[in-house]
Amino acid sequence: MPSTLISAVGHYVPENVVTNNDLVQKMDTTDEWIVQRTGIKERRFFTEGKDTVSLMGANAARMAIERAGINVSDIEMIVFATLSPDYNFPGSGVLLQRELDLPGIPCIDVRAQCSGFIYGLSIADQYIKTGAYKTILLVGAEIQSNVMEISDRGRGMAVIFGDGAGAAVLQATNEEGRGVLSTHLHADGAYAEKLMTEHPGSRRKERITPAMIEDGSMLPYMDGPFVFKNAVVRFPEVINEALTHNNLTKEDIDLLIPHQANLRISQAVQERFGLSDDKVFNNIQKYGNTTAASIPLALSEAWEQGRVKQGNLVCLAAFGAGFTWASALVRW
Ligand code: UT7
């Protein structure tokens, strides 16, 4: 049975850098508060008319495709993870397909928020292992800056989230022991409302009303401390599940790439596993929390910095809205 090799990764971030001090001008917050609570120093905000989720995904994809040394036409399927699609429908997968000029190939859109990239990896892995496809493009991309309110009212969310994109070329390999060793996916809808954007949704006759705009209920909502407490439990749990499944131990991990939710969450997970700094990669300081884009964006930068080498055991882990959480172990 073939396994799934991550042949190459790529990323794209909008050019507009927004520092903590830029936010301080617009809301009641401080650089110290943001750095201390989240580790974030700056993030990117998209440029209207230039960046869209599908175009940012395409930029990241082109980088991954070039690094993989394949032709765009080799791609047989697209899996697109995002919570911020260009349109309510159709999903951004078909827009990326159109942009890459790949008519006819299937496009799957994944709605698993921060766990979207690992959920997408798991989906692609099944198609590759069964021999259905040999080359799949997996993308995670988000534009979140325009759904947050850059104001006192919106500060709880606005300081954390950013825009960006990452992509991976996944290819079938028969090389023994290489590729995706496992994926483990979980969800618990009991907490769906702990991190959500309620409006506009299909539950009400009127999807958008002036009142929703006025009272801020169109903005994303997060019970931050509750999400935080669950994240620091689920991350270690799902990483341990992956290690046990593969008869591996924490000492075998060469690089852990946690979803970049909050630097304090990553550090808590690092501490829990006793991993040294060279075994954990974080770039939330520069980009904030980019939801489904965060893992491929981190993976791509880690690879550029020579932190991911052939033969390394790479552990990916995520937790986010849904709640959803997931892990993947990859022999690079
Ligand atoms: O992507 C996956 C899903 N997301 C996450 O995993 C995020 C998980 N949660 C978190 O990262 C943290 O809960 C936050 C960073 C969102 C918040 O940090 P916290 O340490 O949990 O702070 P808090 O929400 O308990 O708020 C502490 C105080 C409050 O004031 P009082 O009630 O103590 O007077 C807030 O009003 O900080 C206040 N506050 C702020 N102050 C300055 C909230 N946001 C801000 C802000 N600047 N931006």
Tab-separated table of C-alpha atoms and ligand atoms in Angstrom:
chain	number	residue	atom	x	y	z
A	1	MET	CA	0.000	0.000	0.000
A	2	PRO	CA	1.421	3.425	-0.879
A	3	SER	CA	1.879	6.028	1.815
A	4	THR	CA	1.554	9.817	1.654
A	5	LEU	CA	4.700	11.869	1.338
A	6	ILE	CA	4.612	15.596	2.042
A	7	SER	CA	6.805	16.357	-0.977
A	8	ALA	CA	6.941	20.097	-0.417
A	9	VAL	CA	5.352	22.959	1.455
A	10	GLY	CA	4.867	26.630	0.623
A	11	HIS	CA	3.304	29.716	2.110
A	12	TYR	CA	2.104	33.226	1.413
A	13	VAL	CA	1.404	36.114	3.764
A	14	PRO	CA	-0.067	39.520	2.865
A	15	GLU	CA	2.488	42.344	2.803
A	16	ASN	CA	0.585	44.554	5.273
A	17	VAL	CA	2.285	44.139	8.675
A	18	VAL	CA	0.176	45.207	11.670
A	19	THR	CA	2.162	45.533	14.889
A	20	ASN	CA	0.786	45.492	18.421
A	21	ASN	CA	1.485	49.201	18.602
A	22	ASP	CA	-0.680	49.740	15.500
A	23	LEU	CA	-3.551	48.100	17.409
A	24	VAL	CA	-2.820	50.139	20.529
A	25	GLN	CA	-3.764	53.243	18.486
A	26	LYS	CA	-7.238	51.796	17.854
A	27	MET	CA	-8.237	49.957	21.035
A	28	ASP	CA	-7.649	49.758	24.744
A	29	THR	CA	-4.742	47.322	24.803
A	30	THR	CA	-0.975	47.313	25.214
A	31	ASP	CA	1.966	45.649	23.546
A	32	GLU	CA	2.878	44.139	26.934
A	33	TRP	CA	-0.578	42.572	27.398
A	34	ILE	CA	-0.584	41.022	23.927
A	35	VAL	CA	2.994	39.703	24.134
A	36	GLN	CA	2.549	38.362	27.653
A	37	ARG	CA	-0.813	36.657	27.021
A	38	THR	CA	-0.257	35.434	23.454
A	39	GLY	CA	3.391	35.852	22.388
A	40	ILE	CA	2.229	37.776	19.320
A	41	LYS	CA	4.218	40.826	18.211
A	42	GLU	CA	2.721	41.411	14.774
A	43	ARG	CA	0.377	39.880	12.228
A	44	ARG	CA	-0.547	40.379	8.567
A	45	PHE	CA	-3.807	41.909	7.341
A	46	PHE	CA	-4.895	41.316	3.741
A	47	THR	CA	-5.086	43.989	1.057
A	48	GLU	CA	-8.511	44.216	-0.528
A	49	GLY	CA	-8.379	43.864	-4.299
A	50	LYS	CA	-5.113	41.926	-4.112
A	51	ASP	CA	-5.500	39.167	-1.556
A	52	THR	CA	-8.373	36.720	-1.361
A	53	VAL	CA	-8.361	33.401	0.458
A	54	SER	CA	-8.235	31.465	-2.818
A	55	LEU	CA	-5.533	33.708	-4.358
A	56	MET	CA	-3.426	33.550	-1.194
A	57	GLY	CA	-3.881	29.774	-1.278
A	58	ALA	CA	-2.796	29.774	-4.930
A	59	ASN	CA	0.372	31.732	-4.094
A	60	ALA	CA	1.244	29.262	-1.337
A	61	ALA	CA	0.401	26.362	-3.660
A	62	ARG	CA	2.655	27.648	-6.447
A	63	MET	CA	5.567	27.804	-4.007
A	64	ALA	CA	4.911	24.234	-2.849
A	65	ILE	CA	4.486	22.978	-6.431
A	66	GLU	CA	7.773	24.577	-7.514
A	67	ARG	CA	9.615	23.155	-4.516
A	68	ALA	CA	8.141	19.715	-5.201
A	69	GLY	CA	9.446	19.908	-8.778
A	70	ILE	CA	6.124	18.833	-10.251
A	71	ASN	CA	3.867	20.415	-12.841
A	72	VAL	CA	0.585	22.023	-11.818
A	73	SER	CA	-1.112	19.568	-14.164
A	74	ASP	CA	0.128	16.648	-12.010
A	75	ILE	CA	-2.375	17.600	-9.302
A	76	GLU	CA	-5.349	15.262	-9.254
A	77	MET	CA	-7.353	16.666	-6.333
A	78	ILE	CA	-7.558	19.798	-4.172
A	79	VAL	CA	-8.364	19.796	-0.459
A	80	PHE	CA	-8.969	23.314	0.865
A	81	ALA	CA	-9.236	24.059	4.577
A	82	THR	CA	-10.611	27.427	5.674
A	83	LEU	CA	-13.195	29.008	7.958
A	84	SER	CA	-13.132	32.207	5.906
A	85	PRO	CA	-14.008	31.235	2.310
A	86	ASP	CA	-14.167	33.869	-0.456
A	87	TYR	CA	-17.915	33.233	-0.805
A	88	ASN	CA	-20.525	31.678	1.490
A	89	PHE	CA	-20.757	29.140	-1.305
A	90	PRO	CA	-19.214	27.674	-3.374
A	91	GLY	CA	-16.129	26.855	-1.335
A	92	SER	CA	-12.695	28.257	-2.073
A	93	GLY	CA	-11.465	24.914	-3.456
A	94	VAL	CA	-13.094	25.487	-6.834
A	95	LEU	CA	-11.775	29.055	-6.960
A	96	LEU	CA	-8.265	27.783	-6.373
A	97	GLN	CA	-8.832	25.143	-9.027
A	98	ARG	CA	-9.912	27.848	-11.482
A	99	GLU	CA	-6.904	29.993	-10.574
A	100	LEU	CA	-4.515	27.076	-11.158
A	101	ASP	CA	-6.349	26.155	-14.375
A	102	LEU	CA	-7.096	22.579	-13.378
A	103	PRO	CA	-10.641	22.069	-14.682
A	104	GLY	CA	-12.312	18.767	-13.858
A	105	ILE	CA	-10.378	17.680	-10.803
A	106	PRO	CA	-12.334	17.266	-7.539
A	107	CYS	CA	-12.174	19.916	-4.822
A	108	ILE	CA	-13.024	19.185	-1.199
A	109	ASP	CA	-13.604	22.025	1.246
A	110	VAL	CA	-12.862	21.295	4.888
A	111	ARG	CA	-14.593	23.149	7.733
A	112	ALA	CA	-12.620	22.064	10.775
A	113	GLN	CA	-11.232	25.502	11.683
A	114	CYS	CA	-7.832	25.326	13.424
A	115	SER	CA	-7.695	21.559	12.883
A	116	GLY	CA	-8.548	21.978	9.189
A	117	PHE	CA	-5.075	21.289	7.844
A	118	ILE	CA	-4.698	18.017	9.743
A	119	TYR	CA	-8.269	16.989	8.900
A	120	GLY	CA	-7.427	17.744	5.251
A	121	LEU	CA	-4.189	15.783	5.496
A	122	SER	CA	-6.137	12.824	6.828
A	123	ILE	CA	-8.663	13.023	3.977
A	124	ALA	CA	-5.932	13.245	1.339
A	125	ASP	CA	-4.038	10.407	3.017
A	126	GLN	CA	-7.011	8.053	2.610
A	127	TYR	CA	-7.245	8.751	-1.146
A	128	ILE	CA	-3.520	8.216	-1.600
A	129	LYS	CA	-3.319	5.056	0.512
A	130	THR	CA	-6.194	3.463	-1.396
A	131	GLY	CA	-4.485	4.299	-4.691
A	132	ALA	CA	-7.297	6.583	-5.889
A	133	TYR	CA	-4.926	9.535	-6.411
A	134	LYS	CA	-1.151	9.976	-6.533
A	135	THR	CA	-0.813	13.747	-6.171
A	136	ILE	CA	-3.040	15.968	-4.016
A	137	LEU	CA	-2.751	19.665	-3.223
A	138	LEU	CA	-3.670	20.544	0.363
A	139	VAL	CA	-4.163	24.212	1.251
A	140	GLY	CA	-5.025	26.101	4.420
A	141	ALA	CA	-5.755	29.813	4.023
A	142	GLU	CA	-7.558	32.466	6.030
A	143	ILE	CA	-8.625	36.096	5.920
A	144	GLN	CA	-9.789	36.931	9.431
A	145	SER	CA	-8.849	40.595	9.818
A	146	ASN	CA	-12.096	41.772	8.204
A	147	VAL	CA	-14.367	39.797	10.525
A	148	MET	CA	-12.892	41.196	13.699
A	149	GLU	CA	-13.697	44.594	15.074
A	150	ILE	CA	-10.572	46.671	15.554
A	151	SER	CA	-12.028	48.389	18.597
A	152	ASP	CA	-12.305	48.062	22.366
A	153	ARG	CA	-15.317	45.795	21.900
A	154	GLY	CA	-13.446	43.475	19.551
A	155	ARG	CA	-10.074	43.481	21.318
A	156	GLY	CA	-10.386	39.966	22.773
A	157	MET	CA	-10.271	38.481	19.262
A	158	ALA	CA	-8.634	41.233	17.244
A	159	VAL	CA	-5.235	41.004	18.890
A	160	ILE	CA	-4.906	37.264	18.233
A	161	PHE	CA	-6.017	36.452	14.700
A	162	GLY	CA	-4.248	37.162	11.419
A	163	ASP	CA	-4.311	36.390	7.697
A	164	GLY	CA	-2.109	33.973	5.758
A	165	ALA	CA	-1.878	30.816	3.675
A	166	GLY	CA	0.085	27.588	3.506
A	167	ALA	CA	0.079	24.646	1.125
A	168	ALA	CA	1.467	21.144	0.807
A	169	VAL	CA	1.993	18.859	-2.171
A	170	LEU	CA	1.141	15.312	-1.122
A	171	GLN	CA	2.359	12.415	-3.223
A	172	ALA	CA	2.126	8.648	-3.119
A	173	THR	CA	5.361	6.881	-2.231
A	174	ASN	CA	6.348	3.269	-1.906
A	175	GLU	CA	9.423	4.131	0.156
A	176	GLU	CA	9.227	2.001	3.291
A	177	GLY	CA	8.695	3.943	6.533
A	178	ARG	CA	8.375	7.413	4.968
A	179	GLY	CA	5.392	9.740	4.798
A	180	VAL	CA	2.290	10.152	6.948
A	181	LEU	CA	2.476	7.468	9.645
A	182	SER	CA	-0.892	8.282	11.169
A	183	THR	CA	-3.593	10.887	11.627
A	184	HIS	CA	-5.933	11.051	14.611
A	185	LEU	CA	-9.002	13.270	14.451
A	186	HIS	CA	-11.481	14.242	17.175
A	187	ALA	CA	-14.391	16.602	17.717
A	188	ASP	CA	-16.840	17.551	20.451
A	189	GLY	CA	-19.823	19.590	19.314
A	190	ALA	CA	-20.897	20.109	22.927
A	191	TYR	CA	-18.677	23.181	22.852
A	192	ALA	CA	-19.632	24.529	19.417
A	193	GLU	CA	-20.747	27.858	20.884
A	194	LYS	CA	-17.545	28.417	22.887
A	195	LEU	CA	-15.786	29.666	19.753
A	196	MET	CA	-18.034	30.661	16.902
A	197	THR	CA	-19.399	33.228	14.501
A	198	GLU	CA	-23.164	32.903	14.781
A	199	HIS	CA	-24.324	35.327	12.109
A	200	PRO	CA	-24.992	35.259	9.239
A	201	GLY	CA	-26.258	31.687	9.521
A	202	SER	CA	-29.192	29.693	8.189
A	203	ARG	CA	-30.910	29.189	11.548
A	204	ARG	CA	-32.907	32.420	11.356
A	205	LYS	CA	-35.282	33.704	8.720
A	206	GLU	CA	-33.249	36.835	8.371
A	207	ARG	CA	-29.602	36.005	8.051
A	208	ILE	CA	-28.432	39.560	8.585
A	209	THR	CA	-30.268	42.318	10.440
A	210	PRO	CA	-29.170	45.820	11.384
A	211	ALA	CA	-29.399	44.692	15.042
A	212	MET	CA	-26.795	41.981	14.466
A	213	ILE	CA	-24.434	44.574	13.065
A	214	GLU	CA	-25.257	47.042	15.816
A	215	ASP	CA	-24.887	44.730	18.817
A	216	GLY	CA	-21.735	43.014	17.538
A	217	SER	CA	-23.290	39.529	17.337
A	218	MET	CA	-21.973	39.231	13.777
A	219	LEU	CA	-18.469	39.247	15.214
A	220	PRO	CA	-16.696	36.034	16.170
A	221	TYR	CA	-17.086	35.055	19.804
A	222	MET	CA	-14.593	33.137	21.924
A	223	ASP	CA	-14.642	32.117	25.558
A	224	GLY	CA	-10.855	32.492	25.612
A	225	PRO	CA	-10.032	31.011	29.028
A	226	PHE	CA	-12.352	28.014	28.412
A	227	VAL	CA	-10.809	27.339	24.998
A	228	PHE	CA	-7.336	27.708	26.492
A	229	LYS	CA	-8.044	25.177	29.279
A	230	ASN	CA	-9.369	22.611	26.823
A	231	ALA	CA	-6.517	23.166	24.370
A	232	VAL	CA	-3.783	22.452	26.903
A	233	VAL	CA	-5.461	19.108	27.696
A	234	ARG	CA	-6.347	18.014	24.159
A	235	PHE	CA	-2.976	18.831	22.557
A	236	PRO	CA	-0.984	16.426	24.776
A	237	GLU	CA	-3.765	13.826	24.647
A	238	VAL	CA	-3.865	13.640	20.860
A	239	ILE	CA	-0.053	13.734	20.541
A	240	ASN	CA	0.201	10.829	22.987
A	241	GLU	CA	-2.442	8.966	21.014
A	242	ALA	CA	-0.309	9.315	17.858
A	243	LEU	CA	2.902	8.237	19.618
A	244	THR	CA	1.270	5.199	21.225
A	245	HIS	CA	-0.338	4.167	17.952
A	246	ASN	CA	3.079	4.125	16.265
A	247	ASN	CA	4.984	2.571	19.191
A	248	LEU	CA	7.028	5.745	19.470
A	249	THR	CA	7.890	7.954	22.442
A	250	LYS	CA	8.277	11.697	22.917
A	251	GLU	CA	12.041	11.241	22.589
A	252	ASP	CA	11.487	10.184	18.968
A	253	ILE	CA	9.980	13.552	17.979
A	254	ASP	CA	12.429	15.642	15.936
A	255	LEU	CA	10.086	18.580	15.443
A	256	LEU	CA	6.703	19.444	16.923
A	257	ILE	CA	4.635	21.953	14.991
A	258	PRO	CA	1.627	22.883	17.079
A	259	HIS	CA	-1.187	24.922	15.578
A	260	GLN	CA	-0.207	28.490	16.416
A	261	ALA	CA	-3.113	29.320	18.730
A	262	ASN	CA	-1.239	31.101	21.486
A	263	LEU	CA	2.465	30.898	22.345
A	264	ARG	CA	1.527	30.033	25.937
A	265	ILE	CA	-0.389	26.974	24.710
A	266	SER	CA	2.584	25.843	22.587
A	267	GLN	CA	4.923	26.365	25.540
A	268	ALA	CA	2.633	24.392	27.861
A	269	VAL	CA	2.652	21.480	25.391
A	270	GLN	CA	6.435	21.735	24.980
A	271	GLU	CA	6.870	21.646	28.753
A	272	ARG	CA	4.480	18.728	29.137
A	273	PHE	CA	6.617	16.635	26.753
A	274	GLY	CA	9.932	18.003	28.015
A	275	LEU	CA	10.982	19.024	24.508
A	276	SER	CA	13.962	21.334	24.025
A	277	ASP	CA	13.487	24.576	22.061
A	278	ASP	CA	15.081	23.122	18.928
A	279	LYS	CA	12.310	20.496	18.813
A	280	VAL	CA	9.366	22.899	18.678
A	281	PHE	CA	8.642	25.439	15.952
A	282	ASN	CA	6.623	28.608	16.555
A	283	ASN	CA	6.072	31.609	14.316
A	284	ILE	CA	2.940	33.033	15.960
A	285	GLN	CA	5.122	35.981	17.030
A	286	LYS	CA	5.110	37.205	13.395
A	287	TYR	CA	1.714	36.092	12.128
A	288	GLY	CA	-0.711	35.682	15.023
A	289	ASN	CA	-3.197	32.843	14.918
A	290	THR	CA	-3.938	32.078	11.265
A	291	THR	CA	-6.322	29.172	11.995
A	292	ALA	CA	-6.217	26.575	9.152
A	293	ALA	CA	-3.154	28.266	7.625
A	294	SER	CA	-1.024	28.151	10.744
A	295	ILE	CA	0.411	24.628	10.504
A	296	PRO	CA	1.424	24.740	6.794
A	297	LEU	CA	2.736	28.299	7.271
A	298	ALA	CA	4.885	27.108	10.166
A	299	LEU	CA	5.911	23.932	8.361
A	300	SER	CA	7.006	25.905	5.305
A	301	GLU	CA	9.116	28.326	7.351
A	302	ALA	CA	10.564	25.483	9.434
A	303	TRP	CA	11.572	23.719	6.211
A	304	GLU	CA	13.149	26.932	4.839
A	305	GLN	CA	15.203	27.245	8.029
A	306	GLY	CA	16.493	23.691	7.676
A	307	ARG	CA	14.537	22.535	10.721
A	308	VAL	CA	12.819	19.702	8.788
A	309	LYS	CA	15.091	17.183	7.114
A	310	GLN	CA	14.552	13.861	5.403
A	311	GLY	CA	14.144	11.099	7.967
A	312	ASN	CA	12.918	13.461	10.722
A	313	LEU	CA	9.846	12.558	12.723
A	314	VAL	CA	7.534	15.580	12.516
A	315	CYS	CA	4.525	15.846	14.783
A	316	LEU	CA	1.638	18.134	13.848
A	317	ALA	CA	-1.105	18.888	16.362
A	318	ALA	CA	-4.093	21.208	16.467
A	319	PHE	CA	-7.037	22.295	18.558
A	320	GLY	CA	-9.788	24.754	17.729
A	321	ALA	CA	-13.396	25.689	17.169
A	322	GLY	CA	-15.914	22.877	17.093
A	323	PHE	CA	-14.214	21.835	19.277
A	324	THR	CA	-11.988	19.879	16.916
A	325	TRP	CA	-8.542	18.533	17.616
A	326	ALA	CA	-6.123	16.331	15.717
A	327	SER	CA	-2.573	15.092	15.321
A	328	ALA	CA	-0.408	13.666	12.571
A	329	LEU	CA	2.957	11.957	12.685
A	330	VAL	CA	5.021	12.280	9.537
A	331	ARG	CA	8.346	10.653	8.700
A	332	TRP	CA	9.801	13.345	6.427
B	1	UT7	O1	-7.027	28.793	17.597
B	1	UT7	C1	-7.539	27.896	18.538
B	1	UT7	C2	-8.541	28.488	19.411
B	1	UT7	N1	-8.093	29.627	20.162
B	1	UT7	C3	-7.291	29.511	21.224
B	1	UT7	O2	-6.738	28.487	21.518
B	1	UT7	C4	-7.164	30.727	22.119
B	1	UT7	C5	-7.304	30.325	23.559
B	1	UT7	N2	-7.380	31.418	24.475
B	1	UT7	C6	-6.404	32.330	24.643
B	1	UT7	O3	-5.424	32.328	23.940
B	1	UT7	C7	-6.530	33.328	25.787
B	1	UT7	O4	-7.642	32.997	26.569
B	1	UT7	C8	-6.646	34.794	25.314
B	1	UT7	C9	-5.334	35.265	24.718
B	1	UT7	C10	-7.766	34.933	24.320
B	1	UT7	C11	-6.979	35.705	26.503
B	1	UT7	O5	-5.987	35.578	27.486
B	1	UT7	P1	-6.402	35.291	28.994
B	1	UT7	O6	-5.154	35.272	29.736
B	1	UT7	O7	-7.252	34.064	29.017
B	1	UT7	O8	-7.211	36.596	29.362
B	1	UT7	P2	-8.747	36.757	29.785
B	1	UT7	O9	-9.647	36.548	28.613
B	1	UT7	O10	-8.999	35.977	31.026
B	1	UT7	O11	-8.775	38.292	30.130
B	1	UT7	C12	-7.993	38.826	31.221
B	1	UT7	C13	-8.217	40.324	31.285
B	1	UT7	C14	-9.665	40.716	31.301
B	1	UT7	O12	-9.810	41.816	32.163
B	1	UT7	P3	-10.319	41.615	33.688
B	1	UT7	O13	-11.653	40.941	33.569
B	1	UT7	O14	-9.270	40.732	34.339
B	1	UT7	O15	-10.368	42.990	34.206
B	1	UT7	C15	-9.939	41.181	29.883
B	1	UT7	O16	-10.968	42.102	29.786
B	1	UT7	O17	-7.636	40.970	30.133
B	1	UT7	C16	-8.621	41.786	29.499
B	1	UT7	N3	-8.377	41.790	28.060
B	1	UT7	C17	-7.486	42.604	27.474
B	1	UT7	N4	-6.678	43.554	27.967
B	1	UT7	C18	-5.875	44.207	27.100
B	1	UT7	C19	-8.934	40.993	27.113
B	1	UT7	N5	-8.418	41.282	25.912
B	1	UT7	C20	-7.524	42.281	26.100
B	1	UT7	C21	-6.671	42.994	25.249
B	1	UT7	N6	-5.853	43.944	25.787
B	1	UT7	N7	-6.607	42.767	23.919
